[in-house]
Amino acid sequence: MAKNASRKSASRLSIDDRTADILNAARQVISEKGYEKILLADIARQAGIVEGTIYRYFQNKRDLLVKVAELWFGEQLSADSHLDGISGTQNKLRHVAWRTLSIIKREPVLSRFMLMELRPDPNYRSTPFFELNRHFTRETLQICKDAIATGEFHADVSPALMRDMLHGCIEHRTWAFLRGEGDFSPDEVAEGIATVVYRGMLAHPVSNQPAAALETLVARLEKVAERLEQKPPQVGRNNQLR
Amino acid sequence: MAKNASRKSASRLSIDDRTADILNAARQVISEKGYEKILLADIARQAGIVEGTIYRYFQNKRDLLVKVAELWFGEQLSADSHLDGISGTQNKLRHVAWRTLSIIKREPVLSRFMLMELRPDPNYRSTPFFELNRHFTRETLQICKDAIATGEFHADVSPALMRDMLHGCIEHRTWAFLRGEGDFSPDEVAEGIATVVYRGMLAHPVSNQPAAALETLVARLEKVAERLEQKPPQVGRNNQLR
DNA sequence: AAAATCAAGTAAACTGAATTCATTAACAAC
DNA sequence: GTTGTTAATGAATTCAGTTTACTTGATTTT
């Protein structure tokens, strides 16, 4: 009601510019405050506007934060996201795991934000993280189904379970990492996951021990044969194989 | 200041009784409202007291909720919690997975509450879920280490990773379940997890189909046998291979 | 048994954050 | 310039959780 000669107004921007400003401000606040409380007041200040203005551009706080995550995560999906160039079941599994793990390693703040702030939300299903997860998850499922189709994998374990193992492991590892309980190397973890899952799913695992045992056995046999050839008859009790 | 002839007061109870009242009320509210917003006002009403009174018995809302979870989860840890009676690595793994999965299946509200409300909290580390998780996790780690020590498991994959796979898979499965994306059977899932992890970790997997390497060896053996057959017999019974 | 003490319980105030909305000011078109 | 439109404001509202000062009944002391 007062006349407010002193009232300052931010310059008028296009919808897109202002939207971008707010998104950037939000992202910056998230980066700085980590997974601590994110205040609209902080975001508004950072964007050089007032809290109420945010509601012109976003339905509510959650809507804004979801959009931030969407954008941010989108940037992380680089060219190495698709599997097209990769052959071999184990290689594919490794790549899928590695891809997610590297994003997490590269952008811990984003990951923490999505996992801890966005995910526990009641209507999490409309979250970018959710969609992305579904996509990755479908991809992994397909790898497994393909391998079963060719007979490479056992059909006695459900593909969905294998997928849950792979992605569940990644997620579990991520929580620990985000909680500050130890670092991890995307390469190593991806290698480990792919190895165990692959071996565990194989229809006809290669056993190197029985082979090794046989190897010795054969060698011994061959020696016996040689001896037999050298000294014709004369076989005594010494020739016992064991 | 007013005389308050009309002021109603809850009957005075012992500390323990009142505490129990509040805990029960909280638990009931959680059960009813599911993972929706849990209001202190609701809990107070349910307990027949006023919001402020809660702060006489609990430091704050989170403290109360954590205690509820502690109590509730404690009830679920039945006798089958320990592994003592179980032998065999795969059986142990299956049991560990099954135990958690059954609790989740039996108490979805509690699980959802712990996973979605308590876990994403900044100071989650003081949560009963956290401690419990650590305990289960250590147990699984030990199973793996033992199996490596006896030579049953490969040493080329870290035990911690195997543990993460097992528990991560359970957790991933749980999230899906709690989100209403399909039911699951503790028996089946536990069996699947144990199978894949066990097979995947085995140092000397059992091959049910002769590997190519074996075939060559067999061929060599046959040659030896042939040579032996060529050389006049003479060989005594001692030369039996077994 | 009266007085003093104590602690359970209450009601209201406080706090801090999201959200709403009537008002104002900047810009564009005429 | 006048006017219409709409971005931006900031004060008001709402809604939880939390704190506070007060009331009151029970218990202990004398």
XYZ file of C-alpha atoms (C1' of nucleotides) in Angstrom:
544
model
C 0.000 0.000 0.000
C 2.879 2.294 0.668
C 4.118 3.859 -2.447
C 7.435 2.126 -2.453
C 9.602 4.547 -4.295
C 12.243 2.148 -3.093
C 10.769 -0.958 -4.623
C 13.306 -2.596 -6.860
C 12.225 -4.887 -9.607
C 14.358 -7.345 -11.510
C 14.557 -6.555 -15.176
C 11.950 -8.280 -17.253
C 13.219 -11.284 -19.105
C 11.772 -13.677 -21.603
C 10.112 -16.689 -20.119
C 12.911 -18.940 -21.261
C 15.647 -16.716 -19.918
C 14.061 -16.360 -16.540
C 13.319 -20.057 -16.393
C 16.926 -20.803 -17.183
C 18.049 -18.365 -14.520
C 15.991 -20.050 -11.892
C 17.103 -23.506 -12.949
C 20.718 -22.473 -12.818
C 20.269 -20.808 -9.481
C 18.599 -23.915 -8.105
C 21.359 -26.102 -9.420
C 23.971 -23.909 -7.868
C 22.240 -23.892 -4.519
C 21.997 -27.665 -4.627
C 25.673 -27.914 -5.484
C 26.647 -25.702 -2.610
C 24.348 -26.926 0.080
C 24.729 -30.525 -0.967
C 21.863 -32.628 0.171
C 21.045 -30.278 3.004
C 17.836 -28.364 3.033
C 17.269 -26.540 -0.172
C 15.368 -23.292 0.417
C 13.339 -21.447 -2.156
C 14.569 -18.278 -0.531
C 18.149 -19.196 -1.372
C 17.258 -20.065 -4.918
C 15.355 -16.827 -5.374
C 18.213 -14.772 -3.982
C 20.668 -16.551 -6.207
C 18.464 -15.860 -9.224
C 18.098 -12.219 -8.260
C 14.364 -12.410 -7.848
C 11.896 -12.910 -5.084
C 10.412 -16.196 -3.911
C 6.963 -15.584 -5.278
C 8.288 -15.161 -8.789
C 9.373 -18.757 -8.891
C 5.745 -19.763 -8.908
C 5.276 -18.015 -12.208
C 7.663 -20.498 -13.769
C 7.184 -23.641 -11.770
C 4.159 -25.176 -10.189
C 5.861 -25.753 -6.889
C 9.151 -26.528 -5.283
C 9.182 -30.158 -6.248
C 8.377 -29.361 -9.850
C 11.377 -27.073 -9.987
C 13.708 -29.577 -8.399
C 12.571 -32.348 -10.695
C 13.247 -30.170 -13.708
C 16.699 -29.401 -12.419
C 17.484 -33.070 -12.049
C 16.095 -33.785 -15.480
C 18.337 -31.242 -17.114
C 21.362 -32.075 -15.107
C 21.126 -35.779 -15.606
C 20.449 -35.290 -19.267
C 23.840 -33.660 -19.625
C 25.487 -36.693 -18.132
C 24.101 -39.052 -20.692
C 26.903 -38.809 -23.107
C 27.518 -40.685 -26.274
C 28.728 -43.770 -24.493
C 25.226 -44.335 -23.317
C 24.179 -46.745 -25.972
C 25.301 -50.293 -26.249
C 25.418 -50.567 -30.013
C 29.164 -50.836 -30.367
C 29.574 -53.458 -27.715
C 29.498 -57.164 -28.292
C 29.623 -60.060 -25.894
C 27.245 -60.522 -23.018
C 29.762 -59.929 -20.303
C 31.060 -56.808 -22.004
C 27.566 -55.440 -22.287
C 26.855 -56.081 -18.645
C 30.088 -54.446 -17.664
C 29.348 -51.428 -19.773
C 25.860 -50.967 -18.430
C 27.156 -51.066 -14.882
C 30.113 -48.886 -15.642
C 28.009 -46.230 -17.311
C 25.840 -45.648 -14.270
C 28.717 -45.893 -11.862
C 30.724 -43.263 -13.683
C 27.877 -40.797 -13.625
C 27.535 -41.334 -9.911
C 31.224 -40.921 -9.394
C 31.369 -37.831 -11.566
C 28.310 -36.148 -10.099
C 27.918 -37.176 -6.488
C 25.865 -34.139 -5.620
C 23.397 -34.830 -8.374
C 23.227 -38.471 -7.417
C 22.666 -37.716 -3.784
C 20.040 -35.221 -4.719
C 18.140 -37.649 -6.899
C 18.493 -40.607 -4.617
C 17.831 -38.908 -1.323
C 15.582 -35.986 -2.133
C 13.622 -37.007 -5.160
C 13.333 -40.716 -4.803
C 11.623 -41.035 -1.440
C 8.855 -38.814 -2.702
C 5.380 -40.317 -2.806
C 4.976 -39.543 -6.466
C 8.425 -40.616 -7.365
C 7.145 -42.302 -10.481
C 7.084 -39.044 -12.383
C 10.709 -38.414 -11.604
C 13.439 -38.368 -14.237
C 15.426 -40.728 -12.130
C 12.590 -43.178 -12.243
C 12.267 -43.059 -15.998
C 15.963 -43.327 -16.496
C 16.159 -46.211 -14.161
C 13.409 -47.938 -16.051
C 15.275 -47.431 -19.275
C 18.553 -48.815 -17.984
C 16.712 -51.586 -16.366
C 14.922 -52.620 -19.530
C 18.205 -52.610 -21.365
C 19.798 -54.948 -18.860
C 16.777 -57.197 -18.941
C 17.145 -57.454 -22.691
C 20.787 -58.424 -22.473
C 19.819 -61.240 -20.188
C 16.935 -62.418 -22.325
C 19.128 -62.440 -25.393
C 21.726 -64.515 -23.622
C 19.112 -66.992 -22.548
C 17.765 -67.174 -26.069
C 21.158 -68.169 -27.434
C 21.615 -70.722 -24.723
C 24.496 -68.823 -23.175
C 22.570 -68.239 -19.945
C 20.645 -70.592 -17.770
C 16.909 -70.249 -18.044
C 16.366 -71.319 -14.459
C 16.922 -67.865 -12.954
C 14.560 -65.087 -13.889
C 16.052 -62.317 -16.012
C 14.294 -59.775 -13.826
C 16.197 -61.031 -10.843
C 19.503 -60.783 -12.623
C 18.666 -57.249 -13.537
C 17.756 -56.442 -9.944
C 21.056 -57.854 -8.817
C 23.019 -55.718 -11.175
C 21.205 -52.477 -10.576
C 20.578 -53.191 -6.927
C 24.253 -53.699 -6.375
C 25.050 -50.424 -8.060
C 22.510 -48.644 -5.980
C 23.622 -50.187 -2.742
C 27.177 -49.253 -3.559
C 26.023 -45.744 -4.349
C 24.260 -45.217 -1.051
C 27.399 -46.262 0.784
C 29.479 -43.957 -1.338
C 27.159 -41.016 -0.866
C 27.095 -41.619 2.841
C 30.829 -41.222 2.759
C 31.604 -44.819 3.589
C 34.426 -45.371 1.233
C 35.172 -44.488 -2.309
C 34.877 -46.813 -5.280
C 36.258 -47.211 -8.743
C 33.645 -47.523 -11.490
C 35.987 -49.763 -13.434
C 36.581 -52.185 -10.641
C 33.031 -52.351 -9.418
C 31.663 -52.754 -12.920
C 34.161 -55.503 -13.599
C 33.242 -57.279 -10.391
C 29.509 -57.076 -10.932
C 29.746 -58.189 -14.518
C 31.993 -61.078 -13.591
C 29.833 -62.501 -10.852
C 26.574 -61.990 -12.656
C 27.928 -63.431 -15.846
C 29.463 -66.465 -14.222
C 26.399 -66.933 -12.101
C 24.085 -66.954 -15.070
C 26.136 -69.106 -17.414
C 24.451 -72.255 -18.603
C 27.710 -74.118 -19.110
C 30.391 -72.700 -16.913
C 33.927 -73.544 -17.807
C 35.521 -75.453 -15.057
C 39.238 -74.994 -14.907
C 39.901 -77.284 -12.017
C 38.694 -80.594 -13.354
C 40.560 -79.765 -16.524
C 43.738 -79.152 -14.599
C 43.327 -82.388 -12.721
C 42.781 -84.291 -15.894
C 45.796 -82.634 -17.363
C 48.066 -84.105 -14.693
C 46.413 -87.375 -14.971
C 46.952 -87.531 -18.683
C 50.547 -86.497 -18.324
C 51.090 -89.321 -15.942
C 49.348 -91.705 -18.230
C 51.469 -90.598 -21.106
C 54.602 -91.252 -19.115
C 53.383 -94.676 -18.315
C 52.724 -95.288 -21.945
C 56.213 -94.160 -22.805
C 57.760 -96.400 -20.270
C 55.713 -99.223 -21.567
C 56.909 -98.558 -25.045
C 60.536 -98.346 -23.979
C 60.616 -101.403 -21.824
C 58.381 -103.754 -23.437
C 57.096 -106.328 -21.131
C 58.073 -106.577 -17.569
C 55.429 -104.749 -15.947
C 55.663 -104.695 -12.248
C 53.678 -103.306 -9.415
C 55.495 -100.017 -9.768
C 53.323 -98.994 -12.553
C 50.436 -98.327 -10.362
C 48.993 -95.052 -11.266
C 48.245 -94.040 -7.779
C -5.599 -17.303 32.748
C -9.234 -18.115 32.338
C -10.461 -20.423 34.962
C -10.912 -23.323 32.651
C -13.595 -25.180 34.402
C -13.836 -26.848 31.041
C -10.208 -27.814 30.747
C -9.874 -31.511 30.253
C -6.693 -33.209 31.152
C -5.567 -36.685 30.285
C -5.169 -38.872 33.311
C -1.665 -38.898 34.673
C 0.266 -41.970 33.808
C 3.668 -43.334 34.620
C 6.394 -42.352 32.253
C 6.564 -45.815 30.795
C 2.858 -46.109 30.268
C 2.573 -42.778 28.574
C 5.606 -43.499 26.446
C 4.091 -46.759 25.368
C 0.829 -44.995 24.591
C 2.550 -42.561 22.328
C 4.595 -45.241 20.615
C 1.502 -47.294 19.982
C -0.387 -44.306 18.732
C 2.442 -43.428 16.386
C 2.610 -46.953 15.100
C -1.080 -46.999 14.479
C -0.998 -43.703 12.632
C 1.824 -44.993 10.475
C -0.097 -48.147 9.750
C -3.174 -46.224 8.740
C -1.667 -43.394 6.805
C 0.905 -45.622 5.200
C 3.884 -43.700 4.030
C 1.887 -40.508 3.714
C 2.646 -37.578 5.899
C 2.696 -38.522 9.505
C 1.470 -35.635 11.665
C 2.284 -35.164 15.299
C -1.226 -33.842 15.686
C -2.626 -37.180 14.548
C -0.370 -39.099 16.863
C -1.282 -36.890 19.791
C -4.981 -37.228 19.110
C -4.640 -40.966 18.841
C -2.800 -41.072 22.157
C -5.405 -38.885 23.797
C -3.001 -36.113 24.606
C -1.890 -32.868 23.110
C 1.025 -32.324 20.757
C 3.230 -30.574 23.240
C 3.122 -33.520 25.604
C 4.971 -35.644 23.112
C 8.014 -33.481 23.662
C 8.048 -34.511 27.269
C 8.766 -38.069 26.152
C 10.686 -37.676 22.933
C 13.232 -35.162 21.815
C 11.521 -34.514 18.530
C 9.474 -36.092 15.822
C 12.311 -38.020 14.281
C 13.370 -39.412 17.638
C 9.881 -40.731 18.161
C 9.647 -42.282 14.730
C 13.022 -43.925 15.049
C 11.997 -45.473 18.337
C 8.836 -46.781 16.753
C 10.797 -48.419 13.989
C 13.265 -49.859 16.470
C 10.535 -51.489 18.463
C 8.566 -52.655 15.518
C 11.489 -54.131 13.674
C 12.717 -55.755 16.837
C 9.515 -57.767 16.982
C 10.162 -59.087 13.534
C 13.530 -60.540 14.365
C 12.387 -63.955 15.301
C 14.352 -66.996 16.194
C 15.180 -67.804 12.623
C 17.426 -64.801 12.562
C 20.636 -66.554 13.333
C 22.541 -68.757 10.994
C 23.849 -71.247 13.466
C 21.802 -74.188 12.363
C 22.545 -73.759 8.711
C 25.387 -75.357 6.853
C 26.595 -74.967 3.318
C 27.497 -71.692 1.740
C 24.613 -71.582 -0.661
C 22.151 -72.448 2.062
C 23.482 -69.683 4.246
C 23.208 -67.163 1.466
C 19.696 -68.255 0.719
C 18.700 -67.979 4.335
C 20.163 -64.533 4.787
C 18.270 -63.283 1.767
C 15.099 -65.069 2.708
C 15.099 -63.696 6.217
C 15.103 -60.090 5.093
C 12.677 -60.706 2.278
C 10.140 -62.306 4.574
C 10.167 -59.412 6.978
C 9.579 -57.070 4.093
C 6.776 -59.196 2.788
C 5.201 -59.558 6.188
C 5.468 -55.899 7.164
C 5.293 -53.745 4.070
C 4.190 -50.687 5.996
C 7.109 -50.915 8.345
C 9.480 -51.486 5.466
C 8.162 -48.572 3.499
C 8.369 -46.428 6.561
C 11.973 -47.308 7.252
C 13.101 -47.195 3.652
C 11.286 -44.084 2.573
C 10.931 -41.988 5.688
C 13.862 -42.846 7.853
C 16.556 -43.734 5.400
C 16.794 -40.561 3.341
C 17.403 -38.615 6.493
C 20.709 -36.783 6.751
C 21.589 -38.457 9.994
C 20.405 -41.811 8.909
C 23.359 -43.481 10.504
C 21.702 -43.484 13.884
C 18.726 -45.328 12.524
C 17.782 -48.848 13.569
C 17.523 -49.791 9.947
C 21.071 -48.706 9.432
C 22.396 -50.747 12.288
C 20.406 -53.742 11.287
C 21.581 -53.436 7.774
C 25.143 -53.290 8.954
C 24.642 -56.393 10.987
C 23.122 -58.399 8.162
C 25.734 -57.068 5.877
C 28.604 -58.123 8.080
C 27.133 -61.553 8.344
C 26.958 -61.939 4.599
C 30.482 -60.666 4.245
C 31.638 -63.322 6.649
C 29.941 -66.086 4.726
C 31.802 -64.968 1.662
C 35.144 -64.689 3.395
C 34.745 -68.130 4.871
C 33.991 -69.578 1.482
C 37.054 -67.939 0.038
C 39.172 -69.238 2.884
C 38.150 -72.812 2.175
C 38.803 -72.355 -1.499
C 35.156 -72.746 -2.377
C 34.900 -69.201 -3.693
C 37.067 -67.334 -6.102
C 39.298 -64.742 -4.506
C 39.252 -62.536 -7.558
C 35.997 -60.798 -6.690
C 35.827 -58.755 -3.537
C 33.602 -60.132 -0.781
C 32.227 -56.648 -0.225
C 30.969 -56.582 -3.758
C 29.260 -59.904 -3.396
C 27.589 -58.668 -0.278
C 26.445 -55.530 -2.069
C 24.988 -57.638 -4.821
C 23.001 -59.720 -2.444
C 21.673 -56.939 -0.283
C 21.383 -54.495 -3.127
C 19.254 -56.914 -5.036
C 16.979 -57.373 -2.056
C 16.663 -53.667 -1.627
C 16.013 -52.991 -5.253
C 13.361 -55.664 -5.236
C 11.865 -54.121 -2.129
C 11.560 -50.663 -3.623
C 9.714 -52.099 -6.575
C 7.442 -54.050 -4.294
C 6.707 -51.093 -2.060
C 5.972 -48.970 -5.070
C 3.349 -51.516 -5.972
C 5.137 -52.798 -9.039
C 4.473 -56.425 -8.617
C 4.534 -58.845 -5.775
C 7.296 -61.271 -4.981
C 7.822 -64.532 -3.197
C 10.579 -64.512 -0.573
C 11.297 -68.143 -1.325
C 11.732 -67.673 -5.021
C 13.713 -64.480 -4.854
C 15.983 -65.824 -2.145
C 16.549 -68.965 -4.158
C 17.363 -66.963 -7.268
C 19.749 -64.606 -5.550
C 21.539 -67.371 -3.739
C 21.852 -69.391 -6.912
C 23.340 -66.678 -9.059
C 25.640 -65.309 -6.397
C 26.811 -68.756 -5.430
C 27.455 -69.898 -8.958
C 29.050 -66.613 -9.798
C 31.483 -66.795 -6.935
C 32.441 -70.439 -7.211
C 36.100 -71.050 -7.733
C 35.525 -74.293 -9.572
C 32.130 -74.280 -11.122
C 30.606 -77.582 -11.965
C 30.337 -77.970 -15.623
C 27.471 -80.074 -16.764
C 28.667 -80.126 -20.304
C 32.191 -81.214 -21.198
C 34.125 -78.160 -22.111
C 36.089 -78.102 -25.305
C 39.303 -78.361 -23.356
C 38.106 -81.550 -21.783
C 37.336 -83.067 -25.119
C 40.898 -82.672 -26.277
C 42.135 -84.268 -23.123
C 39.786 -87.145 -23.567
C 41.070 -87.572 -27.098
C 44.605 -87.733 -25.814
C 43.577 -90.231 -23.204
C 42.044 -92.391 -25.849
C 45.279 -92.355 -27.780
C 47.169 -93.436 -24.742
C 44.714 -96.169 -24.194
C 45.175 -97.238 -27.747
C 48.925 -97.384 -27.394
C 48.553 -99.364 -24.247
C 46.323 -101.758 -26.018
C 48.825 -102.172 -28.833
C 51.613 -103.202 -26.447
C 51.007 -106.679 -25.439
C 48.991 -106.867 -22.381
C 51.128 -108.014 -19.638
C 49.688 -105.434 -17.509
C 48.475 -106.457 -14.185
C 45.423 -105.412 -12.344
C 47.401 -102.696 -10.702
C 47.179 -100.488 -13.670
C 43.601 -99.740 -13.213
C 42.965 -96.074 -13.288
C 40.904 -96.211 -10.228
C -3.703 -32.443 57.756
C -1.784 -28.384 55.850
C 1.935 -26.720 53.164
C 5.421 -27.175 49.894
C 7.154 -29.375 46.038
C 7.071 -31.613 41.810
C 6.117 -33.079 37.388
C 2.364 -34.282 33.795
C -0.320 -32.067 30.897
C -2.068 -28.098 28.464
C -2.702 -24.095 25.430
C -0.847 -20.775 23.149
C 2.920 -18.638 21.070
C 6.872 -19.109 18.120
C 9.529 -20.580 14.051
C 10.605 -21.508 9.585
C 9.339 -22.742 5.316
C 6.185 -23.144 1.247
C 2.547 -21.033 -1.129
C -0.918 -17.346 -2.517
C -2.428 -13.064 -4.174
C -3.481 -8.216 -4.636
C -0.597 -4.630 -6.174
C 3.001 -2.441 -8.835
C 6.010 -1.469 -12.531
C 8.015 -2.435 -17.056
C 7.364 -3.003 -21.588
C 4.900 -3.028 -26.196
C 1.500 -1.550 -29.337
C -1.299 1.827 -30.783
C 1.421 9.742 -24.467
C -2.094 6.418 -23.343
C -3.349 1.896 -22.582
C -3.239 -3.075 -22.148
C -0.602 -6.886 -20.751
C 2.048 -9.420 -17.774
C 6.505 -10.032 -15.017
C 7.720 -9.163 -10.594
C 6.890 -8.005 -6.036
C 6.403 -8.638 -1.072
C 3.239 -9.006 2.314
C -0.042 -12.223 4.010
C -1.346 -16.929 4.717
C -0.820 -21.589 5.899
C 0.880 -25.439 8.014
C 3.973 -28.188 10.314
C 7.159 -28.799 14.235
C 8.901 -26.922 18.443
C 9.131 -24.070 22.719
C 7.205 -21.823 26.601
C 4.725 -20.513 30.548
C 1.122 -21.870 33.064
C -2.243 -25.121 35.505
C -3.272 -28.806 38.164
C -3.269 -32.992 40.472
C -0.303 -36.074 43.022
C 3.250 -36.758 46.332
C 6.212 -35.610 50.028
C 7.399 -32.947 54.071
C 6.567 -31.057 58.391
